[in-house]
CSV table of C-alpha atoms and ligand atoms in Angstrom, one decimal:
chain,number,residue,atom,x,y,z
U,28,MET,CA,-14.4,-6.5,-16.1
U,29,HIS,CA,-17.4,-5.1,-18.0
U,30,ASP,CA,-19.3,-8.3,-17.5
U,31,PHE,CA,-18.5,-8.2,-13.8
U,32,LEU,CA,-19.6,-4.5,-13.5
U,33,SER,CA,-22.8,-5.0,-15.3
U,34,ARG,CA,-23.9,-7.5,-12.7
U,35,LEU,CA,-23.4,-5.1,-9.8
U,36,GLY,CA,-25.9,-2.3,-10.4
U,37,GLN,CA,-25.6,1.5,-10.2
U,38,ASN,CA,-24.0,2.0,-6.8
U,39,VAL,CA,-21.4,-0.3,-5.2
U,40,ALA,CA,-19.7,-0.4,-1.8
U,41,ILE,CA,-16.3,-1.9,-1.1
U,42,LEU,CA,-15.7,-3.0,2.5
U,43,GLY,CA,-12.8,-4.6,4.3
U,44,THR,CA,-13.7,-8.0,5.8
U,45,GLN,CA,-10.7,-8.5,8.2
U,46,TRP,CA,-8.6,-5.9,9.9
U,47,GLY,CA,-7.8,-3.6,7.0
U,48,ASP,CA,-5.1,-3.6,4.4
U,49,GLU,CA,-6.9,-6.3,2.4
U,50,GLY,CA,-6.0,-4.5,-0.8
U,51,LYS,CA,-9.2,-2.5,-1.2
U,52,GLY,CA,-7.3,0.2,-3.1
U,53,LYS,CA,-6.5,-2.1,-6.0
U,54,LEU,CA,-10.1,-3.0,-6.7
U,55,VAL,CA,-11.2,0.6,-6.3
U,56,ASP,CA,-8.5,1.6,-8.7
U,57,ALA,CA,-9.5,-1.1,-11.2
U,58,MET,CA,-13.2,-0.2,-11.0
U,59,SER,CA,-13.2,3.6,-10.6
U,60,GLU,CA,-13.0,4.6,-14.2
U,61,HIS,CA,-16.5,3.1,-14.6
U,62,PHE,CA,-17.9,5.3,-11.8
U,63,ASP,CA,-18.7,9.0,-11.5
U,64,LEU,CA,-18.4,9.5,-7.8
U,65,ILE,CA,-16.0,7.9,-5.3
U,66,CYS,CA,-17.0,8.5,-1.7
U,67,ARG,CA,-15.3,8.2,1.8
U,68,SER,CA,-17.9,8.0,4.6
U,69,THR,CA,-15.8,7.4,7.7
U,70,GLY,CA,-12.4,7.7,9.3
U,71,GLY,CA,-9.7,10.1,8.3
U,72,ALA,CA,-6.0,10.0,7.3
U,73,ASN,CA,-5.5,6.7,9.3
U,74,ALA,CA,-6.2,4.9,6.0
U,75,GLY,CA,-3.5,4.6,3.4
U,76,HIS,CA,-3.4,3.5,-0.2
U,77,THR,CA,-0.3,3.7,-2.3
U,78,ILE,CA,-0.9,3.2,-6.0
U,79,VAL,CA,2.0,2.9,-8.4
U,80,THR,CA,1.2,3.4,-12.0
U,81,ASN,CA,3.3,4.6,-15.0
U,82,GLY,CA,6.3,4.8,-12.7
U,83,LYS,CA,4.6,7.3,-10.4
U,84,LYS,CA,3.7,6.7,-6.8
U,85,TYR,CA,0.4,8.2,-5.7
U,86,VAL,CA,-0.3,8.2,-2.0
U,87,PHE,CA,-3.8,8.6,-0.6
U,88,HIS,CA,-4.8,8.9,3.0
U,89,LEU,CA,-8.0,10.8,3.3
U,90,LEU,CA,-9.0,11.3,-0.3
U,91,PRO,CA,-10.7,8.4,-2.1
U,92,SER,CA,-8.1,6.7,-4.2
U,93,GLY,CA,-10.5,6.4,-7.1
U,94,LEU,CA,-9.5,10.0,-7.8
U,95,LEU,CA,-6.6,8.6,-9.7
U,96,HIS,CA,-9.0,8.4,-12.7
U,97,SER,CA,-9.6,11.9,-14.0
U,98,ASN,CA,-13.3,11.3,-14.8
U,99,THR,CA,-14.2,10.8,-11.1
U,100,ILE,CA,-15.3,13.2,-8.4
U,101,GLY,CA,-14.2,12.4,-4.8
U,102,VAL,CA,-16.5,13.1,-1.9
U,103,VAL,CA,-15.4,13.3,1.8
U,104,GLY,CA,-18.5,12.7,3.7
U,105,ASN,CA,-19.9,14.1,7.0
U,106,GLY,CA,-18.8,11.0,8.8
U,107,CYS,CA,-15.1,11.7,8.2
U,108,VAL,CA,-12.7,13.6,10.4
U,109,VAL,CA,-10.5,15.9,8.4
U,110,ASP,CA,-7.2,17.7,9.0
U,111,LEU,CA,-7.7,20.4,6.3
U,112,VAL,CA,-4.0,21.3,6.2
U,113,ASP,CA,-3.0,17.7,5.7
U,114,LEU,CA,-5.7,17.4,3.1
U,115,VAL,CA,-4.4,20.3,1.1
U,116,GLU,CA,-0.9,18.8,1.3
U,117,GLU,CA,-2.3,15.5,0.0
U,118,ILE,CA,-4.0,17.3,-2.8
U,119,ASP,CA,-0.9,19.3,-3.6
U,120,SER,CA,1.3,16.2,-3.6
U,121,LEU,CA,-1.1,14.5,-6.1
U,122,GLU,CA,-1.2,17.7,-8.3
U,123,SER,CA,2.6,17.8,-8.3
U,124,LEU,CA,2.5,14.4,-10.0
U,125,GLY,CA,0.4,15.9,-12.7
U,126,LEU,CA,-3.0,14.7,-11.4
U,127,GLN,CA,-5.6,17.5,-11.3
U,128,VAL,CA,-7.5,17.1,-8.1
U,129,PHE,CA,-8.6,20.4,-6.5
U,130,ASP,CA,-11.6,20.9,-8.8
U,131,ARG,CA,-12.7,17.2,-8.3
U,132,VAL,CA,-13.1,17.1,-4.5
U,133,LYS,CA,-16.2,17.9,-2.4
U,134,ILE,CA,-15.9,18.1,1.4
U,135,SER,CA,-19.0,17.9,3.5
U,136,LEU,CA,-19.9,21.0,5.4
U,137,ARG,CA,-20.7,18.7,8.3
U,138,ALA,CA,-17.4,16.8,8.4
U,139,HIS,CA,-15.6,17.3,11.7
U,140,LEU,CA,-12.2,19.0,11.7
U,141,LEU,CA,-9.2,17.3,13.1
U,142,PHE,CA,-6.6,19.6,14.8
U,143,GLN,CA,-3.0,19.2,16.0
U,144,TYR,CA,-4.3,18.8,19.5
U,145,HIS,CA,-6.2,15.7,18.6
U,146,LYS,CA,-2.9,14.1,17.5
U,147,ALA,CA,-1.3,15.2,20.7
U,148,VAL,CA,-4.2,13.7,22.7
U,149,ASP,CA,-4.0,10.5,20.7
U,150,ALA,CA,-0.3,10.1,21.5
U,151,GLU,CA,-0.9,11.0,25.2
U,152,ILE,CA,-3.7,8.5,25.8
U,153,GLU,CA,-1.7,5.7,24.1
U,154,ASN,CA,1.3,6.6,26.2
U,155,ARG,CA,-0.8,6.5,29.4
U,156,LYS,CA,-2.2,3.1,28.5
U,157,GLY,CA,1.3,1.6,28.4
U,158,ALA,CA,1.1,-2.1,27.6
U,159,ALA,CA,-2.7,-1.9,27.1
U,160,LYS,CA,-2.4,0.6,24.3
U,161,ILE,CA,-4.4,0.2,21.1
U,162,GLY,CA,-1.6,0.8,18.7
U,163,THR,CA,-3.4,3.6,16.9
U,164,THR,CA,-2.0,5.4,13.9
U,165,HIS,CA,-1.4,8.5,16.0
U,166,ARG,CA,-3.4,10.5,13.5
U,167,GLY,CA,-5.8,11.9,16.1
U,168,ILE,CA,-8.8,9.9,14.9
U,169,GLY,CA,-10.2,8.7,18.2
U,170,PRO,CA,-9.9,12.1,19.9
U,171,ALA,CA,-11.6,13.9,17.0
U,172,TYR,CA,-14.5,11.5,17.2
U,173,GLU,CA,-14.6,12.0,21.0
U,174,ASP,CA,-15.1,15.7,20.5
U,175,LYS,CA,-17.8,15.0,18.0
U,176,ILE,CA,-19.7,12.7,20.3
U,177,ALA,CA,-19.2,15.0,23.2
U,178,ARG,CA,-20.8,17.7,21.1
U,179,ILE,CA,-17.9,20.1,21.2
U,180,GLY,CA,-16.5,19.2,17.8
U,181,ILE,CA,-15.7,21.8,15.2
U,182,ARG,CA,-17.1,21.2,11.7
U,183,ALA,CA,-16.0,22.3,8.3
U,184,GLU,CA,-18.9,24.7,8.1
U,185,ASP,CA,-17.4,26.6,11.0
U,186,LEU,CA,-14.8,27.9,8.6
U,187,LEU,CA,-17.6,30.2,7.3
U,188,ASP,CA,-17.8,32.1,10.7
U,189,ILE,CA,-14.3,33.1,11.6
U,190,ASP,CA,-15.1,34.7,15.0
U,191,LEU,CA,-17.0,31.7,16.2
U,192,LEU,CA,-14.4,29.4,14.9
U,193,LYS,CA,-11.6,31.2,16.8
U,194,GLU,CA,-13.7,31.0,20.0
U,195,LYS,CA,-14.4,27.3,19.5
U,196,ILE,CA,-10.8,26.5,19.0
U,197,ALA,CA,-9.8,28.4,22.1
U,198,THR,CA,-12.4,26.6,24.2
U,199,ASN,CA,-11.3,23.2,23.0
U,200,CYS,CA,-7.6,24.0,23.4
U,201,LYS,CA,-8.2,25.0,27.0
U,202,PHE,CA,-10.4,21.9,27.6
U,203,HIS,CA,-7.8,19.4,26.3
U,204,ALA,CA,-4.9,21.2,27.9
U,205,GLN,CA,-6.6,21.0,31.3
U,206,ASN,CA,-7.9,17.5,30.9
U,207,LEU,CA,-4.7,15.8,29.7
U,208,GLY,CA,-2.0,18.4,30.1
U,209,VAL,CA,-1.2,18.2,26.4
U,210,ILE,CA,0.2,21.3,24.7
U,211,CYS,CA,-2.5,23.1,22.8
U,212,ASP,CA,-1.6,26.3,21.1
U,213,GLU,CA,-4.9,28.0,20.1
U,214,VAL,CA,-3.2,30.7,18.1
U,215,ALA,CA,-1.1,28.3,16.1
U,216,GLU,CA,-4.2,26.0,15.5
U,217,PHE,CA,-6.3,28.9,14.3
U,218,GLU,CA,-3.6,30.3,12.0
U,219,ARG,CA,-2.8,26.9,10.6
U,220,LEU,CA,-6.4,26.5,9.6
U,221,MET,CA,-6.6,30.0,8.3
U,222,SER,CA,-3.6,29.2,6.0
U,223,VAL,CA,-5.8,26.9,4.0
U,224,ARG,CA,-9.3,28.5,4.4
U,225,GLU,CA,-9.5,30.2,1.0
U,226,LYS,CA,-8.3,27.1,-0.8
U,227,ILE,CA,-10.8,24.8,1.0
U,228,LYS,CA,-13.9,27.1,0.9
U,229,PRO,CA,-14.9,26.3,-2.7
U,230,LEU,CA,-14.7,22.5,-1.9
U,231,LEU,CA,-17.3,22.8,1.0
U,232,THR,CA,-20.6,21.2,-0.1
U,233,ASP,CA,-23.8,19.9,1.2
U,234,THR,CA,-22.6,16.5,0.1
U,235,SER,CA,-25.8,14.7,1.2
U,236,LYS,CA,-27.9,16.7,-1.2
U,237,TYR,CA,-25.2,16.6,-3.8
U,238,LEU,CA,-25.2,12.8,-3.7
U,239,ARG,CA,-28.9,12.4,-3.6
U,240,ASP,CA,-29.2,14.6,-6.7
U,241,ALA,CA,-26.4,12.6,-8.4
U,242,ILE,CA,-28.2,9.3,-7.6
U,243,GLY,CA,-31.4,10.7,-9.0
U,244,ASP,CA,-29.5,11.7,-12.2
U,245,GLY,CA,-28.3,8.1,-12.6
U,246,LYS,CA,-24.7,8.8,-11.7
U,247,LYS,CA,-22.7,5.8,-10.6
U,248,ILE,CA,-21.3,5.8,-7.1
U,249,LEU,CA,-18.5,3.8,-5.5
U,250,PHE,CA,-18.5,3.9,-1.8
U,251,GLU,CA,-14.9,3.3,-0.8
U,252,GLY,CA,-14.6,1.7,2.6
U,253,ALA,CA,-11.7,2.5,4.9
U,254,GLN,CA,-10.3,0.1,7.6
U,255,ALA,CA,-12.4,-3.0,7.9
U,256,HIS,CA,-15.3,-4.7,9.7
U,257,HIS,CA,-13.3,-6.1,12.6
U,258,LEU,CA,-12.0,-2.6,13.4
U,259,ASP,CA,-15.6,-1.3,13.6
U,260,ILE,CA,-16.3,0.6,16.9
U,261,ASP,CA,-19.3,-1.6,17.6
U,262,HIS,CA,-18.7,-4.9,15.7
U,263,GLY,CA,-14.9,-5.1,15.9
U,264,THR,CA,-12.5,-6.5,18.5
U,265,TYR,CA,-13.3,-3.6,21.0
U,266,PRO,CA,-11.4,-1.8,22.4
U,267,PHE,CA,-8.8,-2.6,19.7
U,268,VAL,CA,-10.8,-0.9,17.0
U,269,THR,CA,-10.9,2.4,15.2
U,270,SER,CA,-13.4,5.1,16.4
U,271,SER,CA,-16.1,4.9,13.7
U,272,ASN,CA,-18.6,2.6,12.1
U,273,VAL,CA,-16.6,1.3,9.2
U,274,SER,CA,-19.1,-1.5,8.5
U,275,VAL,CA,-21.9,-0.9,6.0
U,276,GLY,CA,-24.1,1.3,8.2
U,277,GLY,CA,-21.4,3.9,8.3
U,278,ILE,CA,-22.0,4.6,4.6
U,279,PHE,CA,-25.5,5.8,5.1
U,280,THR,CA,-24.9,7.9,8.3
U,281,GLY,CA,-21.5,9.1,7.0
U,282,LEU,CA,-22.7,10.4,3.7
U,283,GLY,CA,-26.4,11.0,4.3
U,284,VAL,CA,-27.7,8.7,1.6
U,285,SER,CA,-30.5,6.1,1.8
U,286,PRO,CA,-29.7,2.4,2.2
U,287,LYS,CA,-31.9,1.8,-0.8
U,288,SER,CA,-29.3,3.6,-3.0
U,289,LEU,CA,-26.8,0.8,-2.5
U,290,HIS,CA,-27.0,-2.0,-4.9
U,291,HIS,CA,-24.1,-4.3,-4.3
U,292,ILE,CA,-21.6,-4.8,-1.5
U,293,ILE,CA,-18.2,-6.2,-2.3
U,294,GLY,CA,-16.2,-7.6,0.6
U,295,ILE,CA,-12.4,-7.6,0.2
U,296,ALA,CA,-10.6,-10.5,1.9
U,297,LYS,CA,-6.9,-11.3,1.8
U,298,ALA,CA,-6.2,-15.0,1.0
U,299,TYR,CA,-4.5,-15.0,4.5
U,300,THR,CA,-5.0,-12.6,7.4
U,301,THR,CA,-3.0,-9.5,8.5
U,302,ARG,CA,-3.5,-7.0,11.3
U,303,VAL,CA,-1.6,-3.9,12.4
U,304,GLY,CA,-1.8,-2.6,16.0
U,305,MET,CA,-2.7,-4.6,19.0
U,306,GLY,CA,-5.7,-6.8,19.7
U,307,PRO,CA,-6.9,-10.4,19.3
U,308,PHE,CA,-5.9,-12.2,16.2
U,309,PRO,CA,-6.8,-15.9,16.6
U,310,THR,CA,-5.0,-17.3,13.6
U,311,GLU,CA,-1.8,-15.3,14.0
U,312,LEU,CA,1.5,-17.0,13.1
U,313,THR,CA,4.2,-15.8,15.4
U,314,ASP,CA,6.8,-18.2,14.0
U,315,GLU,CA,9.2,-18.1,11.1
U,316,PHE,CA,6.5,-18.8,8.6
U,317,GLY,CA,4.6,-15.7,9.8
U,318,ASN,CA,7.7,-13.7,9.0
U,319,GLN,CA,8.1,-15.3,5.7
U,320,LEU,CA,4.4,-14.4,4.8
U,321,ARG,CA,5.1,-10.8,5.8
U,322,GLU,CA,8.1,-10.6,3.5
U,323,ASN,CA,6.4,-12.4,0.6
U,324,GLY,CA,3.3,-10.2,0.9
U,325,GLY,CA,5.2,-7.0,1.5
U,326,GLU,CA,3.1,-6.6,4.7
U,327,TYR,CA,4.2,-3.2,6.1
U,328,GLY,CA,1.6,-0.5,7.0
U,329,ALA,CA,1.0,2.1,4.3
U,330,THR,CA,0.3,4.9,6.8
U,331,THR,CA,2.8,4.0,9.6
U,332,GLY,CA,5.3,1.6,8.0
U,333,ARG,CA,4.7,-0.8,10.9
U,334,PRO,CA,5.2,-4.5,10.2
U,335,ARG,CA,1.8,-6.2,9.9
U,336,ARG,CA,1.1,-9.3,12.0
U,337,CYS,CA,0.3,-12.3,9.7
U,338,GLY,CA,-1.8,-15.4,10.0
U,339,TRP,CA,-3.9,-18.1,8.3
U,340,PHE,CA,-7.2,-17.3,6.6
U,341,ASP,CA,-10.0,-17.2,9.2
U,342,ALA,CA,-13.3,-18.1,7.8
U,343,VAL,CA,-15.1,-17.3,11.1
U,344,VAL,CA,-13.9,-13.7,10.9
U,345,VAL,CA,-14.9,-13.3,7.2
U,346,LYS,CA,-18.2,-15.0,7.6
U,347,ASN,CA,-19.1,-12.7,10.5
U,348,THR,CA,-18.4,-9.8,8.2
U,349,VAL,CA,-20.4,-11.3,5.3
U,350,ASP,CA,-23.4,-12.0,7.6
U,351,ILE,CA,-23.6,-8.6,9.4
U,352,ASN,CA,-23.0,-6.4,6.3
U,353,GLY,CA,-24.9,-8.4,3.8
U,354,VAL,CA,-21.8,-8.8,1.6
U,355,ASP,CA,-22.9,-9.9,-1.9
U,356,SER,CA,-19.6,-11.0,-3.3
U,357,ILE,CA,-15.9,-11.3,-2.3
U,358,ASN,CA,-12.7,-10.1,-3.9
U,359,LEU,CA,-10.1,-12.4,-2.7
U,360,THR,CA,-6.7,-10.7,-2.8
U,361,LYS,CA,-3.1,-11.7,-2.9
U,362,LEU,CA,-3.7,-15.4,-3.6
U,363,ASP,CA,-0.3,-15.4,-5.4
U,364,VAL,CA,1.5,-14.7,-2.1
U,365,LEU,CA,0.5,-18.3,-1.0
U,366,SER,CA,2.3,-19.9,-3.9
U,367,GLY,CA,5.0,-22.3,-2.6
U,368,VAL,CA,3.3,-23.0,0.8
U,369,LYS,CA,3.2,-26.7,1.2
U,370,THR,CA,0.1,-27.1,3.4
U,371,LEU,CA,-2.4,-24.3,3.9
U,372,LYS,CA,-4.6,-23.9,6.9
U,373,ILE,CA,-8.0,-22.2,7.3
U,374,ALA,CA,-9.8,-21.6,10.6
U,375,THR,CA,-13.2,-23.0,10.2
U,376,GLN,CA,-14.8,-22.9,13.7
U,377,TYR,CA,-14.3,-21.4,17.2
U,378,PHE,CA,-15.2,-23.1,20.4
U,379,LEU,CA,-15.4,-21.7,23.9
U,380,ASP,CA,-15.9,-24.2,26.8
U,381,GLY,CA,-17.1,-26.8,24.3
U,382,GLN,CA,-19.7,-24.4,22.8
U,383,GLU,CA,-19.4,-23.1,19.2
U,384,ILE,CA,-19.2,-19.3,19.0
U,385,PHE,CA,-19.4,-17.2,15.8
U,386,ASN,CA,-17.2,-14.2,16.5
U,387,ILE,CA,-14.0,-13.4,18.3
U,388,PRO,CA,-14.4,-13.2,22.1
U,389,THR,CA,-13.3,-9.7,23.2
U,390,THR,CA,-12.5,-10.4,26.9
U,391,LYS,CA,-8.9,-11.4,27.6
U,392,LYS,CA,-9.9,-14.4,29.6
U,393,HIS,CA,-12.1,-15.8,26.9
U,394,SER,CA,-9.6,-15.0,24.1
U,395,LYS,CA,-7.1,-17.1,26.0
U,396,ASN,CA,-9.4,-20.1,26.2
U,397,LEU,CA,-10.6,-19.9,22.6
U,398,GLU,CA,-10.2,-23.2,20.7
U,399,ILE,CA,-9.9,-23.0,17.0
U,400,LYS,CA,-10.7,-25.7,14.5
U,401,TYR,CA,-8.5,-25.7,11.4
U,402,LEU,CA,-8.8,-27.4,8.1
U,403,GLU,CA,-5.6,-28.3,6.2
U,404,MET,CA,-5.4,-28.2,2.4
U,405,PRO,CA,-2.5,-29.0,0.0
U,406,GLY,CA,-0.8,-25.9,-1.4
U,407,TRP,CA,0.6,-25.3,-4.9
U,408,THR,CA,4.0,-24.3,-6.2
U,409,ALA,CA,3.4,-22.7,-9.6
U,410,SER,CA,3.5,-18.9,-9.9
U,411,LEU,CA,0.0,-17.4,-10.6
U,412,SER,CA,1.4,-14.5,-12.5
U,413,GLY,CA,-0.4,-13.6,-15.7
U,414,ILE,CA,-3.4,-16.0,-15.1
U,415,LYS,CA,-6.7,-14.5,-16.3
U,416,GLN,CA,-9.1,-17.5,-16.0
U,417,PHE,CA,-10.1,-19.3,-12.8
U,418,GLU,CA,-9.8,-22.6,-14.6
U,419,ASP,CA,-6.2,-21.9,-15.4
U,420,LEU,CA,-5.2,-21.6,-11.7
U,421,PRO,CA,-3.5,-24.7,-10.2
U,422,LYS,CA,-6.1,-27.3,-9.1
U,423,GLU,CA,-5.1,-26.8,-5.4
U,424,ALA,CA,-5.6,-23.0,-5.7
U,425,GLN,CA,-9.0,-23.4,-7.2
U,426,GLN,CA,-9.9,-25.8,-4.4
U,427,TYR,CA,-8.7,-23.3,-1.8
U,428,VAL,CA,-10.9,-20.6,-3.2
U,429,LEU,CA,-13.9,-22.9,-3.5
U,430,LYS,CA,-13.4,-24.0,0.1
U,431,ILE,CA,-13.3,-20.4,1.3
U,432,GLU,CA,-16.4,-19.7,-0.7
U,433,SER,CA,-18.4,-22.5,0.9
U,434,LEU,CA,-17.1,-21.7,4.5
U,435,ILE,CA,-18.1,-18.0,4.4
U,436,GLY,CA,-21.3,-18.5,2.4
U,437,CYS,CA,-20.5,-15.9,-0.2
U,438,LYS,CA,-19.3,-16.1,-3.9
U,439,VAL,CA,-15.7,-15.2,-4.6
U,440,SER,CA,-16.2,-13.2,-7.7
U,441,SER,CA,-12.7,-11.8,-8.2
U,442,ILE,CA,-9.3,-12.9,-7.3
U,443,GLY,CA,-6.0,-10.9,-7.1
U,444,VAL,CA,-3.0,-12.8,-8.5
U,445,GLY,CA,-0.3,-10.0,-8.7
U,446,MET,CA,0.6,-6.4,-8.0
U,447,ASP,CA,-0.7,-4.9,-11.2
U,448,ARG,CA,-4.3,-3.5,-11.5
U,449,THR,CA,-4.7,-6.0,-14.4
U,450,ASP,CA,-3.7,-9.0,-12.2
U,451,LEU,CA,-7.3,-9.8,-11.5
U,452,ILE,CA,-9.4,-12.9,-12.3
U,453,PHE,CA,-13.1,-12.3,-12.6
U,454,ARG,CA,-15.6,-15.2,-12.2
J,771,LIG,P1,-6.8,4.6,14.8
J,771,LIG,O1,-7.8,4.5,13.7
J,771,LIG,O2,-5.6,5.4,14.4
J,771,LIG,O3,-7.4,5.2,16.1
J,771,LIG,O4,-6.3,3.2,15.2
J,771,LIG,C1,-7.1,2.2,15.8
J,771,LIG,C2,-6.7,0.8,15.3
J,771,LIG,O5,-7.1,0.7,13.9
J,771,LIG,C3,-5.2,0.5,15.3
J,771,LIG,O6,-5.1,-0.9,15.6
J,771,LIG,C4,-4.8,0.8,13.9
J,771,LIG,O7,-3.6,0.0,13.5
J,771,LIG,C5,-6.0,0.3,13.1
J,771,LIG,N1,-6.1,1.0,11.8
J,771,LIG,C6,-6.6,2.2,11.6
J,771,LIG,N2,-6.6,2.5,10.3
J,771,LIG,C7,-6.2,1.4,9.7
J,771,LIG,C8,-6.0,1.0,8.3
J,771,LIG,O8,-6.2,1.8,7.4
J,771,LIG,N3,-5.6,-0.2,8.0
J,771,LIG,C9,-5.3,-1.1,9.0
J,771,LIG,N4,-5.5,-0.8,10.3
J,771,LIG,C10,-5.9,0.4,10.7
């Protein structure tokens, strides 16, 4: 691990390369104790990491999961959307497990607040879309970002001016009630927020300045990505995406730090592919084998409990992420889940009307006509449990990893072979 970390430099980002749930939390957890600050730059409580350690189950939605290590400080950047009441609950539930968190969290004054009405709007829009729904987490993420972009959003700093805050909440409640007919109780919203105001106030920080100073002082920063590149509002499978820039650019805008302060980008890729929610998924397996993969990999959403859709590893998807984000190295997760699969398949190329294309077509018509070229490889039967060296993996597993590496054009520098934080092979 130390060897691996020393190659990365001061500040490191961890990004999902597929559709989320690649197992980012595990690497963050394994690396965090070697960092001073762990930052979230985009999204909200739509993310979910559950970490079980010493028999205790810690659940993180909005807070960076790196907070599990008591030496770290967690930063929630200006690019995030935050339900402060849910955040206090998340902090309280971690504290009830004996983890001191309150004095280790900084929330950007510029972070946008997420209200109950955003959740109601999220559910209402999904409902109206019927079969065309996105399959959101119903956490109000899209509607909170809509308010931000429409320039009617309410920010954390508004907590410091109660009269104006009350007025803004009333205006937004009326607007959403009129627009979509959702129930917006402006008094309840205001009081709900007031119930946590005093607890939250000390956490509010000019996080951009705080981070710039920390970087200047040589502190080590881990940028903990949420969701994944193919859920990015611009680069993902629009409209089946989340509502923020979860690819690398979101780190700089979502935290107010310079691109020059990032020294290494780790992409997390599952050894197969999963997706929750609707939207294109070229290598999806809808047969019995897909179900088996779901059970073997425990593929159920951490935030919503929904069964994840499962499919073969898609090198086109991951290469697209590597190229756009400038990913420096890959952490390949859950290789152990593939033990016992007789023949493995990897999608290597896409063609549309005989022409090679390099990303997923987002129109329905083109999605339907997509031709996928697969490569087949022999699988392995042995369990990978306890293996610490790449050379000790079954030959076929080594070949699978090396093939992925050459197809995506990026080194696989760590490999997950089990549930525990120590079940990692570094190369
Ligand atoms: P939203 O972010 O709740 O608006 O959901 C938009 C899409 O992103 C849906 O397909 C969700 O299932 C997906 N999504 C959001 N957060 C996550 C995540 O943390 N992991 C995997 N998928 C996610």
